Short mmCIF file of C-alpha atoms in Angstrom, two decimals:
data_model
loop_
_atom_site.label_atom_id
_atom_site.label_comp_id
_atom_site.label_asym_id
_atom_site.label_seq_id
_atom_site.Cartn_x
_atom_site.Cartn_y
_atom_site.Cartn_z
CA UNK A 1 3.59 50.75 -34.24
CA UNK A 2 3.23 47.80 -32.32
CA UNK A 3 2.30 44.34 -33.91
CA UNK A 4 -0.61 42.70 -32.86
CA UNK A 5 1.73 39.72 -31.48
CA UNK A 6 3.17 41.95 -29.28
CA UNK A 7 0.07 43.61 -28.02
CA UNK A 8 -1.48 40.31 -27.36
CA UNK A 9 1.58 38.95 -25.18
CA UNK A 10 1.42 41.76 -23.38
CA UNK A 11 -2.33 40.85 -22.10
CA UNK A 12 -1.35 37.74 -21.89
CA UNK A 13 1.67 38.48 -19.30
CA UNK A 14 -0.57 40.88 -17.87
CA UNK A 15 -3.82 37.85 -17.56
CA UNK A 16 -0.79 35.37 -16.43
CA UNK A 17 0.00 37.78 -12.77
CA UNK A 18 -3.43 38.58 -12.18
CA UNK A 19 -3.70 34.24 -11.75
CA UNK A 20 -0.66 34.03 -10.04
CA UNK A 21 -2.06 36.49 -7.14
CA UNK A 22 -5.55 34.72 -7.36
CA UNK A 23 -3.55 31.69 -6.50
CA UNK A 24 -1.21 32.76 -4.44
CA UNK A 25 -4.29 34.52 -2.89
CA UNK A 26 -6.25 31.49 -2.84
CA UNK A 27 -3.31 29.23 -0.89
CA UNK A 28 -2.84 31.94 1.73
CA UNK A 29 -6.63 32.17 2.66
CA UNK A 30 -6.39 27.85 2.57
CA UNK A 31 -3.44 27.65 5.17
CA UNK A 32 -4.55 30.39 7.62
CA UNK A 33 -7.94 29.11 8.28
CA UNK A 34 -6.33 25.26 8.05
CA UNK A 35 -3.48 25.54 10.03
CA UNK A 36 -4.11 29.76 11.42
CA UNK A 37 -1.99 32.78 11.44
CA UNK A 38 1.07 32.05 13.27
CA UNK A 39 2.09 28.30 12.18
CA UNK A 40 1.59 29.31 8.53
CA UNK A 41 4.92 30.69 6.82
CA UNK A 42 5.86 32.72 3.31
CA UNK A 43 6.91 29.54 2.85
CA UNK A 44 4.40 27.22 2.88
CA UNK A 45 2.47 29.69 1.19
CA UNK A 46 4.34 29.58 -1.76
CA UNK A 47 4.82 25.96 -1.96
CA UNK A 48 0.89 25.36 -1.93
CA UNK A 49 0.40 28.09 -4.79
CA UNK A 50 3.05 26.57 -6.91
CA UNK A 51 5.94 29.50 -6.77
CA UNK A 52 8.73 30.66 -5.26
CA UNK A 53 9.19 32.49 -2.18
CA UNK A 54 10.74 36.09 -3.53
CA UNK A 55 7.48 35.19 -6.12
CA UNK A 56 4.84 36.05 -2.63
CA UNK A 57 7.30 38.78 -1.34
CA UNK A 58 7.14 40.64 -4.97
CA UNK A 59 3.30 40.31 -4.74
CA UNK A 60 2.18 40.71 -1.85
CA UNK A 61 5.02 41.94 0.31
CA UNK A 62 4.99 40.30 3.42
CA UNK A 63 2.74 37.72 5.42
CA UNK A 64 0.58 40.70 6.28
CA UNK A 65 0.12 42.03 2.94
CA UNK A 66 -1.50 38.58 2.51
CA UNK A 67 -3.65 38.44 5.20
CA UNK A 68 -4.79 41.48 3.92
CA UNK A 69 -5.29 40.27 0.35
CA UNK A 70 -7.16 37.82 1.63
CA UNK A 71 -9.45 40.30 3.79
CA UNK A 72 -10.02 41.96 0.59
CA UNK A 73 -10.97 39.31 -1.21
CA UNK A 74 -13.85 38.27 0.95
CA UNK A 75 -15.56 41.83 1.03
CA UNK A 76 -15.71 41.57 -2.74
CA UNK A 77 -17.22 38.18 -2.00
CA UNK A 78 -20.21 39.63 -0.55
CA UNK A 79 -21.12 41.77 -3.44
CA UNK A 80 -21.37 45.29 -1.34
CA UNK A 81 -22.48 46.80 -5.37
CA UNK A 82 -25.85 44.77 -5.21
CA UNK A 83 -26.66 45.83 -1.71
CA UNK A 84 -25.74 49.59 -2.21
CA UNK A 85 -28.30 49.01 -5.44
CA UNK A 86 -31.01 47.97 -3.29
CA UNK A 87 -30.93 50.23 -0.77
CA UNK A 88 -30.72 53.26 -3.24
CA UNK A 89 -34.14 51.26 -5.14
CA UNK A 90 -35.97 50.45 -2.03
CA UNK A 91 -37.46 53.14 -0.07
CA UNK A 92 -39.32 50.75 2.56
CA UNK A 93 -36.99 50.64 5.65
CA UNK A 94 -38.28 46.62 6.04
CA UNK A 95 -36.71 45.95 2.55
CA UNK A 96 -33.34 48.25 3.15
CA UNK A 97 -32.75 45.97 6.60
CA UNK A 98 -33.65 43.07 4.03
CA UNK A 99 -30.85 44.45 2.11
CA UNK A 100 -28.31 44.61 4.73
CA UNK A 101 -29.20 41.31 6.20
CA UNK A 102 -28.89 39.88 2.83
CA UNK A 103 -25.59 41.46 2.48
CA UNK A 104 -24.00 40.33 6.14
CA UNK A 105 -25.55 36.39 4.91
CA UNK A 106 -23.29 36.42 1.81
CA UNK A 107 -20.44 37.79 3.73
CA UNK A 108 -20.58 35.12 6.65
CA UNK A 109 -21.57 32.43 4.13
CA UNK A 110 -18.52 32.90 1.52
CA UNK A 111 -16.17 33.98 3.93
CA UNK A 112 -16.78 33.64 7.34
CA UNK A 113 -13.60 31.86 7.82
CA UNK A 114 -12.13 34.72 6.66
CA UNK A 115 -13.68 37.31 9.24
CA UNK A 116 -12.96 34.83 12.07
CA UNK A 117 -8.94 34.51 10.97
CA UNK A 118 -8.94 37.98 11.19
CA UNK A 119 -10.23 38.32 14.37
CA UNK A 120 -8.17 35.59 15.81
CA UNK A 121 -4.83 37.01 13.82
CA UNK A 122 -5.55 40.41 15.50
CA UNK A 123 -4.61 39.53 18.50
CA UNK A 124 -0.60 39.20 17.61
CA UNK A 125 -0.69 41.32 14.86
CA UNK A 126 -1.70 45.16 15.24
CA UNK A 127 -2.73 45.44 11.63
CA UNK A 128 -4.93 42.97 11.09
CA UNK A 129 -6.39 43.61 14.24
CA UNK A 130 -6.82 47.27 12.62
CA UNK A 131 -8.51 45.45 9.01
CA UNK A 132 -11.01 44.02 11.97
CA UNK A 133 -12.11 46.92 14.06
CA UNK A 134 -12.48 49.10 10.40
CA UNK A 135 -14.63 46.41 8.96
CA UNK A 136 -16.71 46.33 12.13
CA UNK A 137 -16.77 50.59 12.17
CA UNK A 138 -17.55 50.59 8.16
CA UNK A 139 -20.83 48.30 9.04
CA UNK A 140 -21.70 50.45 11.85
CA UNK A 141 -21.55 53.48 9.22
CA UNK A 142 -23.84 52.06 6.69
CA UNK A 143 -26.34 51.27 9.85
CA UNK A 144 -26.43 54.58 10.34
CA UNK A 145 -26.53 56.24 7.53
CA UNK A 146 -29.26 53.78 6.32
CA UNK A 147 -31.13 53.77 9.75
CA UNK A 148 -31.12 57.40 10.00
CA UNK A 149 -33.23 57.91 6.83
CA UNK A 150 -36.52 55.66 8.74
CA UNK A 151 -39.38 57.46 9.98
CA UNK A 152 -40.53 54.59 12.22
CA UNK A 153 -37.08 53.54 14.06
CA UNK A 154 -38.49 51.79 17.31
CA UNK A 155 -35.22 52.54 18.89
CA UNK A 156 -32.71 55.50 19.00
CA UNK A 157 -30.19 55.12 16.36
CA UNK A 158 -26.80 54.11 18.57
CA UNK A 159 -28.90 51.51 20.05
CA UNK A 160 -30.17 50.02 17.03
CA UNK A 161 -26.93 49.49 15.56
CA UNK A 162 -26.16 47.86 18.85
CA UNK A 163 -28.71 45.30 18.56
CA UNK A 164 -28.21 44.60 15.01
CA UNK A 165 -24.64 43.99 15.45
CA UNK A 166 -25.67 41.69 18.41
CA UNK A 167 -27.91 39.14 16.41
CA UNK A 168 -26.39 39.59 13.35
CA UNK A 169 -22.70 38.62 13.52
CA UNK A 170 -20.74 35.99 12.70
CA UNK A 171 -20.84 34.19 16.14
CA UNK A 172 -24.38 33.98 15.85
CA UNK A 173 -24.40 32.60 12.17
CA UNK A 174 -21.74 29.79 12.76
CA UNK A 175 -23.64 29.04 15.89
CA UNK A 176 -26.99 28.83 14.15
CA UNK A 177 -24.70 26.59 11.00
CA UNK A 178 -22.58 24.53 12.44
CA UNK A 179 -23.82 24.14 16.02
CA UNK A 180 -27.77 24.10 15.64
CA UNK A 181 -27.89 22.52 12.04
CA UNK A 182 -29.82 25.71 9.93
CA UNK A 183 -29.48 26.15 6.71
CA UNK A 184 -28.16 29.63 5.82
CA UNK A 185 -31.86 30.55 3.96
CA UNK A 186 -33.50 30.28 7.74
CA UNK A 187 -30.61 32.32 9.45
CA UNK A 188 -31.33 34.84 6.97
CA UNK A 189 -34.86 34.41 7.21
CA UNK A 190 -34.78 35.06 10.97
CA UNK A 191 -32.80 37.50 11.02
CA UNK A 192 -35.12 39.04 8.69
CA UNK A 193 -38.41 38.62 11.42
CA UNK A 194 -36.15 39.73 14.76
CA UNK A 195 -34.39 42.42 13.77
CA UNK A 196 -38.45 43.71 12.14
CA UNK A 197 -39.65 43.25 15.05
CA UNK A 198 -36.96 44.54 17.16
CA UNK A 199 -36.30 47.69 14.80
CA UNK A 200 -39.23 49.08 13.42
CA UNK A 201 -42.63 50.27 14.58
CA UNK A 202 -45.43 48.41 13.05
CA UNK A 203 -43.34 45.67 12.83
CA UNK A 204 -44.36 41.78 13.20
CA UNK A 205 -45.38 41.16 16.76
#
């Protein structure tokens, strides 16, 4: 039977590698979006989380099994549970695109950086540019699926995902941010009143 000493350093190794990923994690999202895909090594990867090299090769694999860590890491950043809750509670289609909007803010808010690294490390690396394009196709999806179920679309479906994904994207919201000075409550808050307007009949003129 196994002691409760034994039992407890067993969470404890097992609480002790979840951290070391989180911070391994954590140091490879910091020097991509510092110094971007290509300059930043395995190496200096591991000497900003504080371990050794075969330590980030054991982990994660490779410099693309971070990238993709990190990718991970800011979807589950946006909270994609809460959204999926309010679109199953809402049956209003202006509070289900409040839902989505709400989603793509926290997503461009907590890890833009992320979603533009991606992009940007797509273009020498076929796999990330892969984690990109499914990301984009994935947000098309729930569009669809979402816009398909409201009786007052102004447009036809393909072309309301088009114009959605034109005014809200990341582009737009760092524009909006760091260009324009908005606060991320207005950008959300706009979005909100165009896409309305643009979207649904009866909508705000």
């Amino acid at each position: 039977m196994e002691t409760p000493r034994r039992k407890y350093d067993s969470l404890k190794r097992a609480a002790q590698a979840l951290e070391t990923r989180a911070e391994i994690a954590r140091a490879a999202r910091k020097l991509f979006v510092e110094q971007g895909w290509t300059a930043t090594t395995v190496r200096d990867v591991a000497r900003e989380a504080g371990v050794s090299v075969p330590t980030v090769y054991s982990v994660y694999g490779n410099k693309t099994g971070l990238a993709l860590a990190v990718a991970d890491s800011a979807d589950l950043s946006a909270d994609g549970p809460r959204m999926v809750e309010e679109l199953e509670s809402e049956t209003d289609p202006a509070r289900q695109l409040a839902a989505m909007i709400g989603y793509d803010r926290r997503l461009y808010e907590r890890s833009g950086d992320v979603i533009v690294l991606m992009r940007e490390a797509g273009r020498v690396e076929p796999e990330l540019a892969n984690v990109y394009g499914e990301g984009r196709r994935r947000g098309d999806e729930t569009r669809i699926q979402v816009f398909s179920g409201w009786p007052r679309l102004r447009l036809d479906i393909g072309t309301a995902v088009d114009v959605y994904a034109a005014l809200c994207n990341i582009d737009v919201y760092l524009t909006l941010i760091n260009e324009r000075g908005w606060s991320a409550d207005r950008v959300e808050q706009w979005w909100n009143e165009v896409l309305t307007r643009e979207l649904l009949v009866g909508g705000p003129p």
